[in-house]
Every structure is written in structure tokens, then in C-alpha cells.
Coordinates of C-alpha atoms in Angstrom, one line a residue:
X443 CA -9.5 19.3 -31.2
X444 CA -5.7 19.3 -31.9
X445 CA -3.7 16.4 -30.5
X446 CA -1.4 17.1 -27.6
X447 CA 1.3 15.1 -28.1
X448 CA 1.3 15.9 -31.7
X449 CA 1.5 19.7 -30.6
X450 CA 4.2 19.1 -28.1
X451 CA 6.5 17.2 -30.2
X452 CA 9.0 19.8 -30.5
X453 CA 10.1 19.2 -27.0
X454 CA 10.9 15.6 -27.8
X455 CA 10.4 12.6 -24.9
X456 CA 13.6 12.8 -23.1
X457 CA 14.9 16.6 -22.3
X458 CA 16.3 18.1 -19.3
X459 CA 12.8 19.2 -18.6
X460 CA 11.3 15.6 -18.9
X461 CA 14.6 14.1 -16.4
X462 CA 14.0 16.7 -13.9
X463 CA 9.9 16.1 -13.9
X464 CA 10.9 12.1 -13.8
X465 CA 12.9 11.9 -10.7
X466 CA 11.3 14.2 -8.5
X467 CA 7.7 13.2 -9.2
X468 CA 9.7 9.4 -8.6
X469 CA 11.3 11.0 -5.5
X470 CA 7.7 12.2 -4.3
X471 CA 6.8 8.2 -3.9
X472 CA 9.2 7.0 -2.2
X473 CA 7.8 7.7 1.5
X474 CA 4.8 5.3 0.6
X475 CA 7.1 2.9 0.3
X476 CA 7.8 3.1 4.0
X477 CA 4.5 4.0 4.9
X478 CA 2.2 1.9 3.5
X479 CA 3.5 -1.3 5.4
X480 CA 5.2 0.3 8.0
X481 CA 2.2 -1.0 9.9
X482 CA 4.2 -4.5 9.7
X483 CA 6.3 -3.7 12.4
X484 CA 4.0 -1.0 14.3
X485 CA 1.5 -3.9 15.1
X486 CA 3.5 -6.7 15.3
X487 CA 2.4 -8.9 18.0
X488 CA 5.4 -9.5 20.3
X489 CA 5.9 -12.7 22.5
X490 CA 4.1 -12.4 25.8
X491 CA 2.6 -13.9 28.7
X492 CA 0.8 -13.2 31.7
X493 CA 2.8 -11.0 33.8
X494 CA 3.5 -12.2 37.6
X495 CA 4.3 -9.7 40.3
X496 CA 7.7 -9.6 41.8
X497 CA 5.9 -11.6 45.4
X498 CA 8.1 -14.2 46.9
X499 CA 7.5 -17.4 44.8
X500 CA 10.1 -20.7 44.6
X501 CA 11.9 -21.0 41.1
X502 CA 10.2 -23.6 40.3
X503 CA 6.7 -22.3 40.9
X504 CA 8.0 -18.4 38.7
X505 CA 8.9 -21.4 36.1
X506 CA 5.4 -23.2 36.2
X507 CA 3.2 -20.3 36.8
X508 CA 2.2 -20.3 33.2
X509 CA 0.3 -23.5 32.2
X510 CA 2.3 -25.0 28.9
X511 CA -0.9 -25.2 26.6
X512 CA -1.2 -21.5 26.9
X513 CA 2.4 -20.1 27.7
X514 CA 3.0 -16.8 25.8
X515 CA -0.7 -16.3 25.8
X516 CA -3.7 -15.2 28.1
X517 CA -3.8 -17.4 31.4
X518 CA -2.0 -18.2 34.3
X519 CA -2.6 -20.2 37.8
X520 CA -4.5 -18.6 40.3
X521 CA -1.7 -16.4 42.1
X522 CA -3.0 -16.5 45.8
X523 CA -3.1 -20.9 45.3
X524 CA 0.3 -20.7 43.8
X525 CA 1.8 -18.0 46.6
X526 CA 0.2 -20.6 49.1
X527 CA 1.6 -23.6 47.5
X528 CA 5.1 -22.5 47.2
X529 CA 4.9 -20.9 50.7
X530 CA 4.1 -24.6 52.1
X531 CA 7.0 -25.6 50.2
X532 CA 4.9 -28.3 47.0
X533 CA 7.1 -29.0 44.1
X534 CA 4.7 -28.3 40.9
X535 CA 4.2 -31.5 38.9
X536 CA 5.7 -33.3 41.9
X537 CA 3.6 -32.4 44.8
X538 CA 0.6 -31.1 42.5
X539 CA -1.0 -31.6 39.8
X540 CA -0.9 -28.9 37.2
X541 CA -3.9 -29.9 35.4
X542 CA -6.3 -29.4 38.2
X543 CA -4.8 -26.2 39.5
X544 CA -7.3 -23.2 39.1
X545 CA -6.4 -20.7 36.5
X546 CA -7.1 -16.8 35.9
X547 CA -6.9 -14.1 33.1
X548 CA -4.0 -11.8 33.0
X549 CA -5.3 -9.6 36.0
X550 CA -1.9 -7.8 36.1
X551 CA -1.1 -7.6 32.3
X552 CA 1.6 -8.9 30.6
X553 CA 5.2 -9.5 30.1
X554 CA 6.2 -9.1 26.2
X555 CA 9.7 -10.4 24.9
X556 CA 12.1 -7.6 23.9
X557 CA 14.2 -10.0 21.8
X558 CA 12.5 -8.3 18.4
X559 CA 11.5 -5.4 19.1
X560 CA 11.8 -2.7 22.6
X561 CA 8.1 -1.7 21.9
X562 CA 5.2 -1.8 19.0
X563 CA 1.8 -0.4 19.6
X564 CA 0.1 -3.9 20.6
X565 CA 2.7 -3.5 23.5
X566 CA 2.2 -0.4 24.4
X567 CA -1.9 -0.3 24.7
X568 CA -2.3 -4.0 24.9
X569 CA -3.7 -5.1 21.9
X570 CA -3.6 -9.0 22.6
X571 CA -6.3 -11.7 24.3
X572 CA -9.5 -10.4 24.7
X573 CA -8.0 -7.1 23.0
X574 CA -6.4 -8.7 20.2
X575 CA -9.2 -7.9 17.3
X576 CA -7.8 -4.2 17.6
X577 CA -4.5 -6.0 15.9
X578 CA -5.9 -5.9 12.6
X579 CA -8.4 -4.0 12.6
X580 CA -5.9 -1.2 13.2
X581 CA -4.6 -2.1 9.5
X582 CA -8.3 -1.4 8.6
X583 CA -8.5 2.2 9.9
X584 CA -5.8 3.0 8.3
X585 CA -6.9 1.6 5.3
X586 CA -10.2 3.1 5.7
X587 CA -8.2 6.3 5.8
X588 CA -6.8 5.8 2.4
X589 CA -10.3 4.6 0.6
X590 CA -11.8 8.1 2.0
X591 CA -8.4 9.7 0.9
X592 CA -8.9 8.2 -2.8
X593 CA -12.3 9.1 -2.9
X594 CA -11.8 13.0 -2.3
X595 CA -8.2 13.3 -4.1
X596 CA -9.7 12.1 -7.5
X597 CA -12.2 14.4 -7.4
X598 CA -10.3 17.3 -6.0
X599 CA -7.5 16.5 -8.6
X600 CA -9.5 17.2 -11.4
X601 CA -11.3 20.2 -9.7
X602 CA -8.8 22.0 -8.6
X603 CA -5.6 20.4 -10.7
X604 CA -3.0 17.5 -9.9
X605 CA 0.0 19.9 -8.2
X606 CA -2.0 21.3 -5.1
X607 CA -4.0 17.9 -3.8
X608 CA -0.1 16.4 -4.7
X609 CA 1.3 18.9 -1.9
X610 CA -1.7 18.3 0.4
X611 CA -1.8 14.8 0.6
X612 CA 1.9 14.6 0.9
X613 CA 1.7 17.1 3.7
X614 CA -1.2 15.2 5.2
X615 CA 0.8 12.2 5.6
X616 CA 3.9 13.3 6.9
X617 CA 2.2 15.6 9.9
X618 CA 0.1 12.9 11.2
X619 CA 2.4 10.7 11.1
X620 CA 4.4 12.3 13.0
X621 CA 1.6 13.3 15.3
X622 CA 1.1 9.5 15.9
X623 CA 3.9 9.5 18.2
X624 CA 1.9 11.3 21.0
X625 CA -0.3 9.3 21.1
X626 CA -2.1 8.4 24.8
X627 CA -5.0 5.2 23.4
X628 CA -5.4 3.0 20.7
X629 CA -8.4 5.2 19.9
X630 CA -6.5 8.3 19.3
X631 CA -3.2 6.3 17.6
X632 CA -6.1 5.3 14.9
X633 CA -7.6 8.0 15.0
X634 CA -4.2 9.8 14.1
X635 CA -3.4 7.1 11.2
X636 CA -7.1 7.2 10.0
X637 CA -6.3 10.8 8.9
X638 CA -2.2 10.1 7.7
X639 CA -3.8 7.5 5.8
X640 CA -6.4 10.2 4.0
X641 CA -3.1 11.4 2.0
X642 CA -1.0 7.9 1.8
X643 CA -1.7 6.5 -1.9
X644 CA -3.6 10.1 -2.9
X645 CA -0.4 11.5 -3.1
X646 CA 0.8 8.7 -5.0
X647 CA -2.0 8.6 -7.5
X648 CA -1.6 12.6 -8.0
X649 CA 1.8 11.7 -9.0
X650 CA 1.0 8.9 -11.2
X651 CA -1.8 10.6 -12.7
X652 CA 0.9 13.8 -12.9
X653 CA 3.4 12.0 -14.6
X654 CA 1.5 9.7 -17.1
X655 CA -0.3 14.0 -18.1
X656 CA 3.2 15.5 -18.7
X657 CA 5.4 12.7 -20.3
X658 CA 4.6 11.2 -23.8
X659 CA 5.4 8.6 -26.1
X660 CA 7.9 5.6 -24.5
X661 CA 8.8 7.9 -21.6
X662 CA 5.4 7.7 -20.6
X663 CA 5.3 4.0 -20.3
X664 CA 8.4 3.9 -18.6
X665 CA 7.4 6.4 -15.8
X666 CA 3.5 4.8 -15.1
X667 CA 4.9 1.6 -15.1
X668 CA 8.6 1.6 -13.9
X669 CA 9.9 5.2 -12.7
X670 CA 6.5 5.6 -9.7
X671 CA 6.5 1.0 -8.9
X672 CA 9.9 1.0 -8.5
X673 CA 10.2 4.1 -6.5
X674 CA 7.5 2.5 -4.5
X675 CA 9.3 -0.7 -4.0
X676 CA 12.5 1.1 -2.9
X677 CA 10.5 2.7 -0.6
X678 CA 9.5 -0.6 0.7
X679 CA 13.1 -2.4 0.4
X680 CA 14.0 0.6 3.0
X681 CA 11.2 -0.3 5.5
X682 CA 13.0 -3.2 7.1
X683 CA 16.0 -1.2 7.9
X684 CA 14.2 1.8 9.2
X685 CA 12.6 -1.2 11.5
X686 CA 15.5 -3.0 12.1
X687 CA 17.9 -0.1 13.5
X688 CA 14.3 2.1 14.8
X689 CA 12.7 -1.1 16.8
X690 CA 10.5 1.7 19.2
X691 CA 7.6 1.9 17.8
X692 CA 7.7 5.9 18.3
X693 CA 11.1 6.0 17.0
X694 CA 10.0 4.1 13.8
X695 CA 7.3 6.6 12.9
X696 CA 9.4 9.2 13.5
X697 CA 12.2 7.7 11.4
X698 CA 9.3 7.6 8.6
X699 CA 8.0 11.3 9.0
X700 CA 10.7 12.9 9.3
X701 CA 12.0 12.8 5.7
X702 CA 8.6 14.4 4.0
X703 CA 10.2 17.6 5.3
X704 CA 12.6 16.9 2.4
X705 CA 9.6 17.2 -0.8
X706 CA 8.7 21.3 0.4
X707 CA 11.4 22.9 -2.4
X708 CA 9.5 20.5 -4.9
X709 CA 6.4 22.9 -4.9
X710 CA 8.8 25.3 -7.1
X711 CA 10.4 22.5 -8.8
X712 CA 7.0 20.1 -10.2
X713 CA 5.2 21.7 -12.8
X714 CA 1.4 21.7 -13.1
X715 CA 0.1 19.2 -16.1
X716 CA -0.6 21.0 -18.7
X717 CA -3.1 18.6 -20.2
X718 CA -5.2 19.0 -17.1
X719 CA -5.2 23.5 -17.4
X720 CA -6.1 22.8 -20.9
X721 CA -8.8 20.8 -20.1
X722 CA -9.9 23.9 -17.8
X723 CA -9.7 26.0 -20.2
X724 CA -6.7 27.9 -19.0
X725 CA -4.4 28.3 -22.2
X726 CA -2.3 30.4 -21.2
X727 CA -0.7 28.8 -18.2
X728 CA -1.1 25.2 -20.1
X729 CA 1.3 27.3 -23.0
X730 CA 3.7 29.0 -20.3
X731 CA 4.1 25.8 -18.6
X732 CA 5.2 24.2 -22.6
X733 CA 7.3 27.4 -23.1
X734 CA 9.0 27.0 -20.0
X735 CA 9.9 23.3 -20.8
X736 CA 11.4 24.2 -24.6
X737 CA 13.2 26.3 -22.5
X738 CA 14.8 23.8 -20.1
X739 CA 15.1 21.5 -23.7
X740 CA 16.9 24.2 -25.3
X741 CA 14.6 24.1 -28.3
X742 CA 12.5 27.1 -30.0
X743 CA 8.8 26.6 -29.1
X744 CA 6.1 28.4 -31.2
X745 CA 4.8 31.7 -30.8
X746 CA 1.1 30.2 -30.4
X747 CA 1.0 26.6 -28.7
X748 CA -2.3 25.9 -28.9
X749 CA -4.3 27.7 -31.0
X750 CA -7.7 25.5 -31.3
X751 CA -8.5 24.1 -27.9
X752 CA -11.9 24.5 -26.3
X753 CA -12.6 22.9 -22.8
X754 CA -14.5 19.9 -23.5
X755 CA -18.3 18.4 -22.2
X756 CA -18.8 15.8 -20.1
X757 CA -21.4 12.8 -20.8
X758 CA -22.1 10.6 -18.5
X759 CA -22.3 6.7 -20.6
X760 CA -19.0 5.4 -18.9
X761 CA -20.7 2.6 -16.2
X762 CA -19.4 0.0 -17.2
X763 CA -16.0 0.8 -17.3
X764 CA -16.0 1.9 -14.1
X765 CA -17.8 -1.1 -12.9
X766 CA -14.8 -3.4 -14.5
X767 CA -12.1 -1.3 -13.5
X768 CA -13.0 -0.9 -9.8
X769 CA -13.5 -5.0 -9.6
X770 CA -10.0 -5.5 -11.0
X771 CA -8.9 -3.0 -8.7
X772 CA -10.3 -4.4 -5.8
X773 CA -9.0 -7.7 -6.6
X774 CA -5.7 -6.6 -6.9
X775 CA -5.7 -4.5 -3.8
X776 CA -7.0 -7.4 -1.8
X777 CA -4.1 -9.8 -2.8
X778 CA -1.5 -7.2 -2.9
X779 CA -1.8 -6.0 0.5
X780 CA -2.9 -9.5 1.6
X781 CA -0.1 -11.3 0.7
X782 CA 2.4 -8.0 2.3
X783 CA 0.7 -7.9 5.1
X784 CA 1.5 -11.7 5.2
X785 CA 5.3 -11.3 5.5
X786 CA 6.1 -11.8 9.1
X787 CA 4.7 -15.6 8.6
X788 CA 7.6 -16.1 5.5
X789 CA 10.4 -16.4 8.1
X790 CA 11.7 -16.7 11.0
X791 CA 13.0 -12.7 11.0
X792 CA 10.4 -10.5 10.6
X793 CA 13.2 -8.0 8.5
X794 CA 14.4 -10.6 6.2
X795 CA 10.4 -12.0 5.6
X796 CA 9.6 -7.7 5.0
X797 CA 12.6 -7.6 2.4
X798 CA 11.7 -10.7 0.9
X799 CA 8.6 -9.3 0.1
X800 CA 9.0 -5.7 -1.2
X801 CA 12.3 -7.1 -3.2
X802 CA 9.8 -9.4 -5.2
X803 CA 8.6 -6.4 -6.4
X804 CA 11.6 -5.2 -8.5
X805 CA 11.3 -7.7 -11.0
X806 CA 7.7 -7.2 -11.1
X807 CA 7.4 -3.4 -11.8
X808 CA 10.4 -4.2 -14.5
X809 CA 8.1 -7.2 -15.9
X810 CA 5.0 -4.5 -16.4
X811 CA 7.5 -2.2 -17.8
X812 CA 8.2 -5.0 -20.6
X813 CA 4.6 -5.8 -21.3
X814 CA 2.9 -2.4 -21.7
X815 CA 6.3 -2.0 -24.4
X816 CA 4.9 -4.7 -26.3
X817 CA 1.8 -6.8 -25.3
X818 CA -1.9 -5.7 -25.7
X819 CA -3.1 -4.7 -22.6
X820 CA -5.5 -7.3 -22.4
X821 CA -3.6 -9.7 -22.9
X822 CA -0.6 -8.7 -20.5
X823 CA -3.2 -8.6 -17.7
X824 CA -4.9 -12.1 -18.2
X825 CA -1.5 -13.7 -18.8
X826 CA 0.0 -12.2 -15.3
X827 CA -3.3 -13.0 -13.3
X828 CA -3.5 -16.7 -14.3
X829 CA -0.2 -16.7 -13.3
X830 CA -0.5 -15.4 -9.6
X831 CA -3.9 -16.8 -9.1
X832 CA -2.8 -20.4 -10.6
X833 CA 0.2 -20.2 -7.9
X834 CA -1.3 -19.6 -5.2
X835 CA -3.5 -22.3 -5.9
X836 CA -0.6 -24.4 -5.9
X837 CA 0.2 -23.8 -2.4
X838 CA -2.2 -25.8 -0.4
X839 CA -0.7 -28.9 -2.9
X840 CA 2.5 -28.7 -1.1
X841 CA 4.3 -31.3 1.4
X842 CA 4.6 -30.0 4.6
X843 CA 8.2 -30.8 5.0
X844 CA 8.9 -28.4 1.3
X845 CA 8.2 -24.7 3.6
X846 CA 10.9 -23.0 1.2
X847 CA 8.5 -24.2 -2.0
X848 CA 5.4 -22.7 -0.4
X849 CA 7.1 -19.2 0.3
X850 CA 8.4 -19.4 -3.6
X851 CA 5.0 -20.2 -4.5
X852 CA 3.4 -17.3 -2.4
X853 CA 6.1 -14.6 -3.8
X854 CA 5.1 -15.9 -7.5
X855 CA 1.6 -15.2 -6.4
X856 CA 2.7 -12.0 -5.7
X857 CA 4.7 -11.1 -8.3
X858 CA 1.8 -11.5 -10.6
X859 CA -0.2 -9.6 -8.4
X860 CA 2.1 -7.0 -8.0
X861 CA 2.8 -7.2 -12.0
X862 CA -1.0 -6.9 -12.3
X863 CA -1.2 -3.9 -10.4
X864 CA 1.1 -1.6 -12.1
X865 CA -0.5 -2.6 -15.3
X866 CA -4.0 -1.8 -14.3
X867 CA -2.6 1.8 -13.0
X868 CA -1.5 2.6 -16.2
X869 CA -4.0 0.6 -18.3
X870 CA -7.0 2.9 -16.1
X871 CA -5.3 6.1 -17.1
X872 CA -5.0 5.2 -20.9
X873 CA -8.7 4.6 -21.2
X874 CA -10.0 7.8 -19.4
X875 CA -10.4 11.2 -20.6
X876 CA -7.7 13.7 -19.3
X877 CA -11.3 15.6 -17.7
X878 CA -11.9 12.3 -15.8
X879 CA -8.6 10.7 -15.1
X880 CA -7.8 11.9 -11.7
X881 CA -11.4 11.3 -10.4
X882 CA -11.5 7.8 -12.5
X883 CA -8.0 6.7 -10.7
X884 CA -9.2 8.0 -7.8
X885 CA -12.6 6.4 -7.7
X886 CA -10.8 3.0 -8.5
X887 CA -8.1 3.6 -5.9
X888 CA -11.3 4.1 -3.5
X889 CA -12.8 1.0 -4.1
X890 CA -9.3 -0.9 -4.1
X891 CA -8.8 0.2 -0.6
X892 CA -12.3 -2.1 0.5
X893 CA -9.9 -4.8 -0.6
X894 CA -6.9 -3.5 1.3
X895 CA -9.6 -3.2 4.6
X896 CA -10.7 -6.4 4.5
X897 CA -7.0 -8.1 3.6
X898 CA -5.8 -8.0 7.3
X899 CA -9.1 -10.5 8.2
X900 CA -9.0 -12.4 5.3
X901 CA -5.9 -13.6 6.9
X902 CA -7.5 -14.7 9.9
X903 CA -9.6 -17.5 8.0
X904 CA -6.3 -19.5 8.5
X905 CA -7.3 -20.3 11.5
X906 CA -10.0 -22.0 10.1
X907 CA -8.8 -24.2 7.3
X908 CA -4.8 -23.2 6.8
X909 CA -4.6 -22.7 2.8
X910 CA -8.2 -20.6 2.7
X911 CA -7.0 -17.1 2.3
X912 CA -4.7 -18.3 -0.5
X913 CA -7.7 -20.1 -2.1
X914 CA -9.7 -17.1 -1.7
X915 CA -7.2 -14.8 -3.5
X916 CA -6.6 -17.2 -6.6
X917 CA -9.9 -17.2 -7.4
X918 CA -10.3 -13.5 -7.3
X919 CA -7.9 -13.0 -9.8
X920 CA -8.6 -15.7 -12.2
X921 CA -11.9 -14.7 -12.2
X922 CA -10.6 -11.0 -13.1
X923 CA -8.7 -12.3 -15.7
X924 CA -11.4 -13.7 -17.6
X925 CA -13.0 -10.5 -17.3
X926 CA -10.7 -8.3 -18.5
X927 CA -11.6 -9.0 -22.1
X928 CA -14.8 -6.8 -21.5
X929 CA -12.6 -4.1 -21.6
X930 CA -11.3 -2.0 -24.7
X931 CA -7.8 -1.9 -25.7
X932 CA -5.6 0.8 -25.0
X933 CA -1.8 -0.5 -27.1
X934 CA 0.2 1.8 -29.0
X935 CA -3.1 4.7 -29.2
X936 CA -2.6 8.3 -27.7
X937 CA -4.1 9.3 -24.5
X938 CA -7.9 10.1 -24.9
X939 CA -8.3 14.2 -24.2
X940 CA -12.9 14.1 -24.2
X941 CA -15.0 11.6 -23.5
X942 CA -15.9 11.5 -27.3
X943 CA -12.5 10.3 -28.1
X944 CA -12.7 7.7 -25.5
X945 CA -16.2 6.0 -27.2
X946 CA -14.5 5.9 -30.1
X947 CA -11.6 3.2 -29.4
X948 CA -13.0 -0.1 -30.3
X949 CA -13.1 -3.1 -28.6

């Protein structure tokens, strides 16, 4: 079995055809950016309170309506007492008591402030009171969407090769969520985003996958770890002004949708991977593909490429490093999307809290980039999640009056997590076979998205003791990190092609 970055050298790491490859396979990313948190703004609860018909009611009684423990919220006084009151002329808390006053649920509906946003979707259908648990459970269909997504892609991927479930996926995302707009319930909006989110991170983790197949040597590193994250978090970095200049909820998903129309030239422009035809069987192609890049290189490729490759067998004694890999996975997934989905609690402006957030990133993705140049894999990983799960930890330890030292805590905690992340992406697809990568990366993306469900609710044990979902995500990752030294390591050794080659790294 010949070597296929040996075999490719000629091309060297860094030629026009490698560039090209780079920045529209980053390019292709850059919508789930937006995407995946666009859901920040879309169900962003708004200010509100019970609404009051326009009837003929004193100032003062349109002022007191709304009892103070509960203002912006779910009740209000009895209308028909208050439109009698005020009729006899009683001043409230004056002539009446307040406190004794009968009160009543929304019967009308609701008033929501328009200082934020015009609308989001918990305006439009409704979603608060005895409706609000459609809040973030929305965030779970969605997410839902993606697990189901990751678990087809992978498999797909590798069936039927990387470029075509790319194109799908990225097609799949940008139709339905466009289609969203129309939509008449809450049941058919999640409906809608259950199915954009089928192609949200599959598309991303085609790329990836893609990417990490065609480039070798440094350049490799650079684009699994830098090029795709940092793509990803400019994609995020753009989110909050797409929010802040789009604040319709409709005009928002249009504002994100519209710009997949942009990727259809790529079809003719990204490449198939090579690694993954020869793992087919399909030599010719996998060699056309290489000649076509010495082309672009302007260097003389071979008259035979790859002259003693057969399509390698599959065994089946690779448990337990799935098992590992999907719990790191889901750890990471859980805080990542966790402490995102967390923003609009940083600061007082939802925008800056959503910048905040994804800028953290930047420093992150460039921090994994450093690592996988020069730290052991297992070592990198440990190191990053003692750090985010140590600072979160730190949190609850905090005087109230020291906000600003909580919030640097929290993005520390996600840096690491964030830093984590891209390292178990490219730390996954070093330790599978090119046969199995797709469906490994998939398979852990699928089980990463159970994390990303249940994040929006983990939030909500807040309201039970303040610091718990912090606590909660700390000791997720420190327990990770002490279990990454299960795994084997991956540093400075060439991409496994079989499964054979794969049992023989050593721990």
C-alpha cells in the first residue's frame, strides 16, 4: 500500500491548486457561522406584558393595570373590576388596594417592546407564559435537525464521496431557511428549521473532512485547525450585524439565506478528494484529479500516479475509540453551544453580548492552530480542558459587585472550549481510516449534537441555584480531560489510509 502523501509530493503543500482548494472550501463555511446561532436573535424573548384593549380607562388605572411583581410578564387585574373602578372615578393605591384586587391571565395577548427588535418568532406565535417552553426547545429541534443531519452525512460521505453530500447539505440549508419565512405556526417554523438544520454542520464536516483528504503536510494543520474555525467564527462575528441592521425576524433569515445562492459555481470549482476515490477503488479519477492539480502547480506529474493501490477491507475492532471520541464530543458540544447560546445574559445589548462571544473565538482557533504545530495531541487537549473547565469553576467564587470578572471568566471558559473543539476535529480525523473518516466524524458530530439539544435546558437550571449550569459544564470537561489519555497519539504521523494502519500507531 503506497503512501499518499509520499506519492503526491511533487505537487508540493502550497500551489495554486492547494490556495484555490483552501479559500473556497473556507468560503463554503462561512454561512454556518450565521446560521448556527442565528437562533440568538430569532428567539429572543422580547419585553412584554399583558396587552389591555384600547376601552376607556383613567391614566392612572392604563399605568396600574399591571401588578409590579409581575409587570412585563403573564398577569394583569381583572379588566371588567378595573373598567368599573376607573369609571367610578378610585385612584389605584389611593382609593384601592392593589394587593387585594382580582387578577387574570393574558386573555387578550400581549404587548412586546420594539426597542430591540420589530419582531422575533416568540413574538410572532407567542412563545412566552404558559407557552414559553417552546423558547428553547425550539433551539432543540433545530439541533435535533443537525444530530439526524450528522448521522446520515457521515455515512453518505463515505458512500457516495465528500463533494456531492457537500452540495446537498449546503443546498439543504440555504432552501429551508429561506422557506422559514412563510411560515404560518411554531409547528411548521420547527418543522422548517428541523430540516435546514439536517444540512447545517454536515456541510461543514464535508468540508473539513474535504479539506484535511486533499491538503498535506503543514497545510493540512493549518486548514483543520485554522482556515474552516476561523471561517466559522467570521461567520459568527457577522451574525450581530445581520441582526442589528435585519431586526424582523423574517428579514433576518432572509438576510442569512440569501447568500448560499453565492456557493452554486463552486460545484465546478472544488475538487473531489482523491484519497476518498482511491479508497473506492476508482484510480483513474483519484489520478485525473492529481494530474489536474500538477497542472494548476505548474509541475510535471507522472505518467502512472498510483500504480499499487487496491481498495482496502474493513474490520470492525474500533469501539472504543468511538466510545471516547463521541464523549469528548459531546462534552465539547454541550459547553460550546451552552455557553453561545448564553450571550444575551453577558450584556446589556444583545449585539455587543453576540460579538463578544464569537470574537472569543479568533484567538481560540489561532491557539489550536499553535498546538496541533507543536504539542502532542494529548497533551494539547488536557491542557485546554483543565483550563475552560477550571474557569468556569471559578465563576460561582466571584463577588457580586465584580460582573465584568464573571463574563472574563465565562469567555475563558469558552475559549478553552472552543480551543478544545477544533482540536478534537482534527485530532478525530487523524486517527481514522480515510474508509471511515467521513462516517467516524460524522458519527461523533451526531452524538455532539445530544449535547447541543440539551444546552438550551441546561441553561434553565439557573433558575434553580444561579452558578449550576457553569458547574455542570466544568466538570464535563475536566472529566474529559482526564480521559483523553485513553486515546492514541496522532503528532507528526501521516494520515491512516486502512484500518490496519490505524491499529498499528501505539499508544
Amino acid at each position: 500500500m503506497q503512501d499518499y502523501d509520499e506519492v503526491t509530493a511533487f505537487l508540493g503543500h502550497w500551489g495554486h491548486f492547494q490556495q484555490s482548494v483552501f479559500f473556497l472550501l473556507c468560503a463554503s463555511v462561512l454561512p454556518n457561522g450565521f446560521g448556527s446561532f442565528s437562533l440568538i436573535f430569532l428567539t429572543d424573548i422580547p419585553r412584554h406584558h399583558c396587552l389591555v384593549p384600547d376601552i376607556n380607562l383613567t391614566e392612572d388605572w392604563h399605568q396600574a393595570i399591571i401588578p409590579m411583581e409581575v409587570k412585563n410578564r403573564c398577569r394583569r387585574y381583572r379588566l371588567d373590576v378595573v373598567k368599573n373602578l376607573s369609571a367610578q372615578g378610585y385612584i389605584p393605591g389611593q382609593d384601592v388596594n392593589l394587593t387585594n384586587l382580582e387578577q387574570e391571565g393574558c386573555v387578550d395577548g400581549w404587548s412586546y417592546s420594539k426597542d430591540i427588535y420589530k419582531s422575533t418568532i416568540v413574538s410572532e406565535f407567542d412563545l412566552v407564559c404558559s407557552e414559553e417552553w417552546k423558547q428553547p426547545f425550539t433551539s432543540t429541534v433545530y439541533f435535533m435537525g443537525v444530530l439526524v443531519g450528522s448521522f446520515f452525512s457521515g455515512q453518505l460521505s463515505d458512500r457516495f464521496g465528500r463533494k456531492p453530500v457537500l452540495f446537498l447539505t449546503m443546498a439543504l440549508q440555504t432552501l429551508f431557511t429561506f422557506v422559514q419565512i412563510f411560515s404560518s405556526s411554531w409547528t411548521v417554523f420547527c418543522i422548517l428549521l428541523f430540516i435546514s438544520g439536517l444540512g447545517q454542520i454536515s456541510n461543514y464536516v464535508s468540508a473539513f473532512v474535504l479539506g484535511t483528504e486533499i491538503f498535506t503536510g503543514n497545510v493540512r494543520v493549518l486548514f483543520s485547525s485554522m482556515g474552516v474555525c476561523l471561517a466559522f467564527a467570521f461567520g459568527f462575528m457577522m451574525l450581530p450585524l445581520f441582526a442589528y441592521f435585519l431586526r424582523d425576524w423574517t428579514y433576518l433569515l432572509l438576510g442569512i439565506s440569501l447568500p448560499g445562492l453565492l456557493y452554486l459555481p463552486l460545484w465546478w470549482l472544488i475538487p473531489e478528494s482523491p484519497r476518498w476515490l482511491l479508497s473506492q477503488g476508482r484510480v483513474e479519477e483519484a489520478e485525473n484529479i492529481v494530474k489536474y492539480a500538477a497542472k494548476k502547480n505548474k509541475v510535471e506529474a507522472p505518467q502512472v500516479i498510483f500504480d499499487d493501490y487496491d481498495s482496502p477491507q474493513i474490520p470492525f475492532q474500533i469501539a472504543t475509540m468511538f466510545y471516547l471520541t463521541h464523549v469528548y464530543r459531546f462534552t465539547l458540544s454541550t459547553g460550546y453551544f451552552g455557553l453561545s447560546l448564553n450571550t444575551s445574559r453577558l450584556h446589556a445589548d444583545p449585539f455587543i453580548s453576540c460579538f463578544i462571544s464569537a470574537a472569543v473565538e479568533v484567538p481560540a482557533y489561532i491557539t489550536s492552530w499553535l498546538a496541533l504545530q507543536y504539542l502532542p495531541r494529548r497533551l494539547a487537549v488536557v491542557s485546554i480542558l483543565l483550563l475552560g473547565g477550571a474557569s468556569l469553576y471559578f465563576i460561582q467564587l466571584v463577588p457580586h459587585g465584580l460582573s465584568y470578572l464573571s463574563i472574563t471568566l465565562e469567555m475563558v471558559g469558552k475559549f478553552g472550549i472552543t480551543t478544545g473543539t477544533a482540536l478534537m476535529f482534527v485530532y478525530t480525523a487523524e486517527l481514522f481510516p480515510t474508509v471511515l473518516r467521513n462516517t467516524a466524524t460524522g458519527m461523533c458530530t451526531t452524538v455532539s449534537r445530544v449535547g447541543s439539544c440539551i444546552a438550551p435546558f441546561l441553561l434553565k437550571l439557573s433558575q434553580y441555584f444561579k452558578y449550576l449550569p457553569y458547574i455542570t459544564l466544568g466538570t464535563l470537561a475536566v472529566v474529559s480531560a482526564f480521559a483523553t489519555v485513553f486515546l492514541p497519539e496522532s503528532f507528526g504521523r501521516p494520515l491512516p489510509q486502512t484500518i490496519e494502519q490505524m491499529h498499528k500507531r501505539e499508544r
